[in-house]
PDB file of N, CA and C in Angstrom:
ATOM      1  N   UNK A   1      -7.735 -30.399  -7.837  1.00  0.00           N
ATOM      2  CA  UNK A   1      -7.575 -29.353  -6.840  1.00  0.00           C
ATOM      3  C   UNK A   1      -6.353 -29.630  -5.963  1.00  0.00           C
ATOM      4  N   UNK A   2      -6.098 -30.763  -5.710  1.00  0.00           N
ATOM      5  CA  UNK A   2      -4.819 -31.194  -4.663  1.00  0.00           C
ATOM      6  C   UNK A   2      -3.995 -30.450  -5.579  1.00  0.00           C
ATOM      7  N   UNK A   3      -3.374 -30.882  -7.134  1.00  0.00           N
ATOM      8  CA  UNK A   3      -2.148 -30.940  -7.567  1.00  0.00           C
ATOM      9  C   UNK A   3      -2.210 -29.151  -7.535  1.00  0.00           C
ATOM     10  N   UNK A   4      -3.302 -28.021  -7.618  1.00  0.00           N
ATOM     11  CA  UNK A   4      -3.122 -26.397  -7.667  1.00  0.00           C
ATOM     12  C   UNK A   4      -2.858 -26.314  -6.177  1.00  0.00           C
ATOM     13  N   UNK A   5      -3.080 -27.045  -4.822  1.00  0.00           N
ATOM     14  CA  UNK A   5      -2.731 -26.531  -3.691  1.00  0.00           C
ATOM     15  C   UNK A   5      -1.262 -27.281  -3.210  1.00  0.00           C
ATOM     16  N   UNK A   6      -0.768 -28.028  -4.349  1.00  0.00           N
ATOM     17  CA  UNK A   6       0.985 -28.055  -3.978  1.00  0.00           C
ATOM     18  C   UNK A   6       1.539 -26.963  -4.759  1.00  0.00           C
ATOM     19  N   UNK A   7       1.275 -27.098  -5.740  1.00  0.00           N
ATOM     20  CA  UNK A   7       1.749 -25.544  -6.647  1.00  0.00           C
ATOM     21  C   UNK A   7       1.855 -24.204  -5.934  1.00  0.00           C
ATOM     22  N   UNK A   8       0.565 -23.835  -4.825  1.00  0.00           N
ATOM     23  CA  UNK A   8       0.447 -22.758  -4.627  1.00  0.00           C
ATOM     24  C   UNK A   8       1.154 -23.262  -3.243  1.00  0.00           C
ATOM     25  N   UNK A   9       1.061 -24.132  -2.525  1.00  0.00           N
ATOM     26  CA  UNK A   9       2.255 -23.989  -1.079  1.00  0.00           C
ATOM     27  C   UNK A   9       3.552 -24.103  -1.445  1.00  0.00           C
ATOM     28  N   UNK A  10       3.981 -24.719  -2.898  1.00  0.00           N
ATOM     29  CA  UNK A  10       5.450 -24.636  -2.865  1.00  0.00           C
ATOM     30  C   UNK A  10       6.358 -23.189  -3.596  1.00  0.00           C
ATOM     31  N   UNK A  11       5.162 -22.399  -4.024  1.00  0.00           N
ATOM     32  CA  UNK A  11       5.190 -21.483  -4.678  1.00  0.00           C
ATOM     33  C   UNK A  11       5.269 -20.272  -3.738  1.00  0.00           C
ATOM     34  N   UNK A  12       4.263 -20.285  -2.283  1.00  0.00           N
ATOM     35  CA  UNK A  12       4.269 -19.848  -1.106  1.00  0.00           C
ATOM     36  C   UNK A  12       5.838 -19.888  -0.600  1.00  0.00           C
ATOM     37  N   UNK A  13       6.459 -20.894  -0.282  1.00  0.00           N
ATOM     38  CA  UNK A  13       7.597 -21.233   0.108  1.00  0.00           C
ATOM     39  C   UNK A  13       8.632 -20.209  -0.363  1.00  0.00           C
ATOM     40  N   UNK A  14       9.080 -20.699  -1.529  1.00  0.00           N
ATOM     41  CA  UNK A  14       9.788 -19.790  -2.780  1.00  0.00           C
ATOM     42  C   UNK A  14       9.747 -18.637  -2.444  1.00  0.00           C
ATOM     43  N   UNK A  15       8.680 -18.096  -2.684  1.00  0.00           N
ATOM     44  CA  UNK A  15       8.667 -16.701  -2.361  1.00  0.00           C
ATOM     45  C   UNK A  15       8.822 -16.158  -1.183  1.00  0.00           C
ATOM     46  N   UNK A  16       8.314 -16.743   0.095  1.00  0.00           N
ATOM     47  CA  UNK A  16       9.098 -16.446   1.198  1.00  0.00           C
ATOM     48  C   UNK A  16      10.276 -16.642   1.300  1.00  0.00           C
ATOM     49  N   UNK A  17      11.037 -17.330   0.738  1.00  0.00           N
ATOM     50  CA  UNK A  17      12.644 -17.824   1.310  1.00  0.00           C
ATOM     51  C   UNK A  17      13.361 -16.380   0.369  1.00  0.00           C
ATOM     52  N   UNK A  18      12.855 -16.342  -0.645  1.00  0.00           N
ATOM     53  CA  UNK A  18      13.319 -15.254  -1.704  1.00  0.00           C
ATOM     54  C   UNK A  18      13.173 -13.506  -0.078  1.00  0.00           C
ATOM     55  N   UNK A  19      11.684 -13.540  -0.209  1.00  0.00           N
ATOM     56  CA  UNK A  19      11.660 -12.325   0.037  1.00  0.00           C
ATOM     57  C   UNK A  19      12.110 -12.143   1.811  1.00  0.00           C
ATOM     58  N   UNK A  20      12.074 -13.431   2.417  1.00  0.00           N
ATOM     59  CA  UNK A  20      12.787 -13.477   3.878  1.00  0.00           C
ATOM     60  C   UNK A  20      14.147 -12.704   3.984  1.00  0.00           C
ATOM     61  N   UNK A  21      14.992 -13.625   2.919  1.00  0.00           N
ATOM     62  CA  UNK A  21      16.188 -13.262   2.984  1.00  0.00           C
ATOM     63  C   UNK A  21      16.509 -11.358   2.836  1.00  0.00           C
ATOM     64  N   UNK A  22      15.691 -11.080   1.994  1.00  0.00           N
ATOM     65  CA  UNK A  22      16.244  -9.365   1.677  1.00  0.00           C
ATOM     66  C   UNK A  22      15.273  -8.736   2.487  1.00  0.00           C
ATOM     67  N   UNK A  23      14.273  -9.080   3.451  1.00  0.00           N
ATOM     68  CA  UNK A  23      14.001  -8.345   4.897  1.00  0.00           C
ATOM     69  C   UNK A  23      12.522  -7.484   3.885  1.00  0.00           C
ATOM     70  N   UNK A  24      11.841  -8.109   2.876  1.00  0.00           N
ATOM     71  CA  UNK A  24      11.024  -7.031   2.374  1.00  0.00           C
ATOM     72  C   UNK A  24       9.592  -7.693   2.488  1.00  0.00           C
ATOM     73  N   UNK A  25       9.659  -9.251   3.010  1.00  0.00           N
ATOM     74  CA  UNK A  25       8.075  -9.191   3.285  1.00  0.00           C
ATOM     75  C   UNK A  25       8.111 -10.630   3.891  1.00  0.00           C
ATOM     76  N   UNK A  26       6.824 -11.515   4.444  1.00  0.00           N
ATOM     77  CA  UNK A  26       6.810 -12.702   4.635  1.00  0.00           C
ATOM     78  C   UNK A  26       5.275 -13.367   4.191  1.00  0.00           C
ATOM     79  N   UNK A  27       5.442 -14.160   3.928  1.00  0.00           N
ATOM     80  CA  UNK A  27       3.952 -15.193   3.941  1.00  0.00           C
ATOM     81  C   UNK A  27       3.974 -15.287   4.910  1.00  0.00           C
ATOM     82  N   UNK A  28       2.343 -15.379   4.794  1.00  0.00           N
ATOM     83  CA  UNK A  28       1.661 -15.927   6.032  1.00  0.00           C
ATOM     84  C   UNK A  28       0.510 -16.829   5.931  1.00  0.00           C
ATOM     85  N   UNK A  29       0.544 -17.436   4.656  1.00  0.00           N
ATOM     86  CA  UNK A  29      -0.755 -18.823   4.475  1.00  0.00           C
ATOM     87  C   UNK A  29      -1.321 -18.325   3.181  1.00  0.00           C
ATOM     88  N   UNK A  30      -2.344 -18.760   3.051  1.00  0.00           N
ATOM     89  CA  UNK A  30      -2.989 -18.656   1.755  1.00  0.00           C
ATOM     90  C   UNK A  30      -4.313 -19.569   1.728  1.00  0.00           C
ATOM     91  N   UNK A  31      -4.927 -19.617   0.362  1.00  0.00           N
ATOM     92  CA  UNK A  31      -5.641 -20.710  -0.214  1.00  0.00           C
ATOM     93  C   UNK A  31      -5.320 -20.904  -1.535  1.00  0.00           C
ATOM     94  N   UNK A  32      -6.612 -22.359  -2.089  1.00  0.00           N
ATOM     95  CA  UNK A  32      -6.500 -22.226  -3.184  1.00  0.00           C
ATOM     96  C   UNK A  32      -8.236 -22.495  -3.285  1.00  0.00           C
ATOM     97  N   UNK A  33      -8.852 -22.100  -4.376  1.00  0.00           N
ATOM     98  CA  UNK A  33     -10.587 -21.576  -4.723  1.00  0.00           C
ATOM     99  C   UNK A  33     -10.073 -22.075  -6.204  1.00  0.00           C
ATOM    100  N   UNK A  34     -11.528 -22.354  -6.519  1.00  0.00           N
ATOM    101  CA  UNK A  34     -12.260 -23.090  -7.711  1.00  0.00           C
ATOM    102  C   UNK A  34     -11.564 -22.248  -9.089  1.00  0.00           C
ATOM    103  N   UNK A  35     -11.331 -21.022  -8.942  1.00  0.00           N
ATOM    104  CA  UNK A  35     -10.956 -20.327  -9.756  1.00  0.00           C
ATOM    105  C   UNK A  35      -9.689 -19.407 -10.129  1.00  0.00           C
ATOM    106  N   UNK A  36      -9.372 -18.835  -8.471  1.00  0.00           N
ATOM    107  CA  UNK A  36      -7.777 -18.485  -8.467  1.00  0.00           C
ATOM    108  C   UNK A  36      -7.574 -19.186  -6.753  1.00  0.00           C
ATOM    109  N   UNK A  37      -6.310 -19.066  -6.963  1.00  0.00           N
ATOM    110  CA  UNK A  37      -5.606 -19.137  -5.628  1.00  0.00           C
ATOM    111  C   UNK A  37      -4.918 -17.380  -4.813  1.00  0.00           C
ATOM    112  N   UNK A  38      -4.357 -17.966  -3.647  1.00  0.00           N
ATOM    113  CA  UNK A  38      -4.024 -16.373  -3.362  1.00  0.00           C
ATOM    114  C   UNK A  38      -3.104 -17.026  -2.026  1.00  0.00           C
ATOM    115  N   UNK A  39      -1.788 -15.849  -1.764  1.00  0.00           N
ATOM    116  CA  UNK A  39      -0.877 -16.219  -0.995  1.00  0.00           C
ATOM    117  C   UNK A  39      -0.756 -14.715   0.075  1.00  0.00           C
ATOM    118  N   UNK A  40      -1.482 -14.816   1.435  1.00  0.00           N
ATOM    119  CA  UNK A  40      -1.166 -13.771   2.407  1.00  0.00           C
ATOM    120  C   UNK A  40       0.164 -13.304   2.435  1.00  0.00           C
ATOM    121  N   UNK A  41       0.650 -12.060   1.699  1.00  0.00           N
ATOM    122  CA  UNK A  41       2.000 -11.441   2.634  1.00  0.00           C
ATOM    123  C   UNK A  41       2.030  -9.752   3.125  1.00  0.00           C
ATOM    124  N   UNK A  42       2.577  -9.953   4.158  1.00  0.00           N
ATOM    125  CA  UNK A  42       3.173  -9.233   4.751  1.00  0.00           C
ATOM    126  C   UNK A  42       4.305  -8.467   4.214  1.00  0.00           C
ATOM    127  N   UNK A  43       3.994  -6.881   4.253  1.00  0.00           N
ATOM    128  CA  UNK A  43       4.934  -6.170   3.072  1.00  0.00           C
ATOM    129  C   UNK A  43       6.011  -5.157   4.210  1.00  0.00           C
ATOM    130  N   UNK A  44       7.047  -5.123   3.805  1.00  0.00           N
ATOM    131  CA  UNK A  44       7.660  -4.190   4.450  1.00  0.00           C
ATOM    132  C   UNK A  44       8.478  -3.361   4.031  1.00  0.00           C
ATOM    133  N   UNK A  45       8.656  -3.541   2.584  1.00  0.00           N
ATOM    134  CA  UNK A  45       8.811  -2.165   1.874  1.00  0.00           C
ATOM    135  C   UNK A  45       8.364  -2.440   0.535  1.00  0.00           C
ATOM    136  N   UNK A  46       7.479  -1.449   0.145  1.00  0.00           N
ATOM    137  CA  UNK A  46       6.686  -1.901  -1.026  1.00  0.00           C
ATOM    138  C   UNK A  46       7.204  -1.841  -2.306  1.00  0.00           C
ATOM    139  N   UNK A  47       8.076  -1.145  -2.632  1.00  0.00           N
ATOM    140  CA  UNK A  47       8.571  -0.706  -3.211  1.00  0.00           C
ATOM    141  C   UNK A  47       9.417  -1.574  -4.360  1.00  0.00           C
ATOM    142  N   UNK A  48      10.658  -1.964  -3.007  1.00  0.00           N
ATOM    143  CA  UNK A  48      11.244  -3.653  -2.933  1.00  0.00           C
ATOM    144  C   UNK A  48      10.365  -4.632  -3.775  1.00  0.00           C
ATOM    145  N   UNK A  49       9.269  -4.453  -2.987  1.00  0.00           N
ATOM    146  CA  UNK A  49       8.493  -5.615  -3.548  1.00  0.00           C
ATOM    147  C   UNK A  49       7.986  -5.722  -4.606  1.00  0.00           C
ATOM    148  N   UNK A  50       7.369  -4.695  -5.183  1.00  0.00           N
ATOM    149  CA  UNK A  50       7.015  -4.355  -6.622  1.00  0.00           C
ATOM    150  C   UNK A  50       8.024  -5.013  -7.946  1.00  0.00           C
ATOM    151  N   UNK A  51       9.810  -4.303  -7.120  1.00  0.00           N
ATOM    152  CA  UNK A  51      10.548  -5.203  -7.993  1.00  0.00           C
ATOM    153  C   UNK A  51      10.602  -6.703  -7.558  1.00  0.00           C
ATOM    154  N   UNK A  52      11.089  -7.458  -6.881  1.00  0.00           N
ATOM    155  CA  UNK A  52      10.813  -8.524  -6.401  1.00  0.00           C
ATOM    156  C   UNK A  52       9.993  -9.490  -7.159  1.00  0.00           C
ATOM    157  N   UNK A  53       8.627  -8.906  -7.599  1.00  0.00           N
ATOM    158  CA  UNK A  53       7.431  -9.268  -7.432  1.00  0.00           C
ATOM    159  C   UNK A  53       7.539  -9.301  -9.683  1.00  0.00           C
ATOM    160  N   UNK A  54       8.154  -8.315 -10.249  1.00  0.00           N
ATOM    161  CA  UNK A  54       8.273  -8.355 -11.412  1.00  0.00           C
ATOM    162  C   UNK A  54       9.190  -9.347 -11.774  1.00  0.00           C
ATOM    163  N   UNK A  55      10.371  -9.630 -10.886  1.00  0.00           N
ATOM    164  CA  UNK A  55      11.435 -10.481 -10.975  1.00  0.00           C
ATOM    165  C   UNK A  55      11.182 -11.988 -11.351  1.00  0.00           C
ATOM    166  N   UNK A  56      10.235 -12.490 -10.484  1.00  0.00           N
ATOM    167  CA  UNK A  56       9.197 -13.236 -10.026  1.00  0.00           C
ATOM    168  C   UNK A  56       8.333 -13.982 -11.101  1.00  0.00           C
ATOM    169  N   UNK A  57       7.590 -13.033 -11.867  1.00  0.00           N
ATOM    170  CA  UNK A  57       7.010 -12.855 -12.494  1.00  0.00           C
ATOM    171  C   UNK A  57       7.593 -13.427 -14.266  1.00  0.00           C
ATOM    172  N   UNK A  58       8.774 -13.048 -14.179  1.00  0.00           N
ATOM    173  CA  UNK A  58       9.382 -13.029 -15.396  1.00  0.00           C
ATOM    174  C   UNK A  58      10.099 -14.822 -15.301  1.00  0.00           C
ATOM    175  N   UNK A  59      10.250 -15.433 -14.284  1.00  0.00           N
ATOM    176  CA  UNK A  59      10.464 -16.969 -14.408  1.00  0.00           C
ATOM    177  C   UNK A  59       9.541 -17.545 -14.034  1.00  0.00           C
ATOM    178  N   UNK A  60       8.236 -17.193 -13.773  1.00  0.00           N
ATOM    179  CA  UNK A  60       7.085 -17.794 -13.701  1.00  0.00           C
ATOM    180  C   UNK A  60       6.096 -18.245 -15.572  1.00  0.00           C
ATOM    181  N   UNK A  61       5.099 -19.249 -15.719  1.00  0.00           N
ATOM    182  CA  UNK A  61       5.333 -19.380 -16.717  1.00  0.00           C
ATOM    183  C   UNK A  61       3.227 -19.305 -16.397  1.00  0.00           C
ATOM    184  N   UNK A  62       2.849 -18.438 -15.317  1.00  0.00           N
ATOM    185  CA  UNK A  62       1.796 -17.702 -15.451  1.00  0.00           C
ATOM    186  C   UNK A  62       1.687 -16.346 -14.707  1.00  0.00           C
ATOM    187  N   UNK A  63       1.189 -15.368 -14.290  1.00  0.00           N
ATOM    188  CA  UNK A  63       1.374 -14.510 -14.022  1.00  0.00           C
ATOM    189  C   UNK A  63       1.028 -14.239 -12.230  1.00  0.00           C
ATOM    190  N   UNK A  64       1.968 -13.850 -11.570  1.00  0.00           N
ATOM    191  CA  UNK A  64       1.236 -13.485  -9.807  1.00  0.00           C
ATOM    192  C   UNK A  64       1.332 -12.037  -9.436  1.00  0.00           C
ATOM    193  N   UNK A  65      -0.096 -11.548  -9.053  1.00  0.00           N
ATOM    194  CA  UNK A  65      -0.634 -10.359  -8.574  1.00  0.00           C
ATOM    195  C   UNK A  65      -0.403  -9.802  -7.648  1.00  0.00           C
ATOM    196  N   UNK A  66      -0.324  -8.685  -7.702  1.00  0.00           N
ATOM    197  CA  UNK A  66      -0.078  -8.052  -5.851  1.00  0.00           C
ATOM    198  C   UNK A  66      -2.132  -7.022  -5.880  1.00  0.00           C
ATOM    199  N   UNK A  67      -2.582  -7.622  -5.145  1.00  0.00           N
ATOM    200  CA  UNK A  67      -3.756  -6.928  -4.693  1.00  0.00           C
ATOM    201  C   UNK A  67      -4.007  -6.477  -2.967  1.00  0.00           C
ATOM    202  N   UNK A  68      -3.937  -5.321  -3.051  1.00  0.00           N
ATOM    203  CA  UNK A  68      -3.731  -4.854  -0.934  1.00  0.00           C
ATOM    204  C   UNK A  68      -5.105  -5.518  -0.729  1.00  0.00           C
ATOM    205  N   UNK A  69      -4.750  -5.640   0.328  1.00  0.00           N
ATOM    206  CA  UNK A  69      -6.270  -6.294   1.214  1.00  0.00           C
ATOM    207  C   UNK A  69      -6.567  -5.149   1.735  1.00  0.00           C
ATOM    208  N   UNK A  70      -6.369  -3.593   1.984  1.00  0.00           N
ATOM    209  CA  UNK A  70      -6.743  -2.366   2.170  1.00  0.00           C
ATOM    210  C   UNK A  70      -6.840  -1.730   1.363  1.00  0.00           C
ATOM    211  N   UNK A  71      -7.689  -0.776   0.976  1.00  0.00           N
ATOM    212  CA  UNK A  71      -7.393   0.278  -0.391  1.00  0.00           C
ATOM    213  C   UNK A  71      -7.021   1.462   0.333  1.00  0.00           C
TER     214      UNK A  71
END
């Protein structure tokens, strides 16, 4: 469990420094659980992020979700 909660804070990181810089979202913490992990962000144009988020996705070598915490 330690070695999935460096993965997922340095992975946290990354993606904030990525999505800081172009003004389209920020982390804000996370966890990691027995089964998935999950990283709080803050969206500010969704749109952006969707690509971002495919970009992301494609040098990653498992897959990360966007699920709203609102429906």
């Amino acid at each position: 469990m330690k070695k999935e909660a460096l993965v997922r804070q340095q992975l946290e990181k990354e993606i904030n420094e990525l999505l800081y810089e172009m003004s389209i979202a920020r982390t804000m913490g996370g966890a990691v659980g027995i089964y998935y992990s999950y990283i709080d962000v803050a969206i500010f144009d969704k749109d952006a992020f969707a690509i971002a988020l495919a970009k992301i996705n494609e040098k990653m070598n498992f897959k990360v979700y966007y699920q709203p915490f609102l429906k």
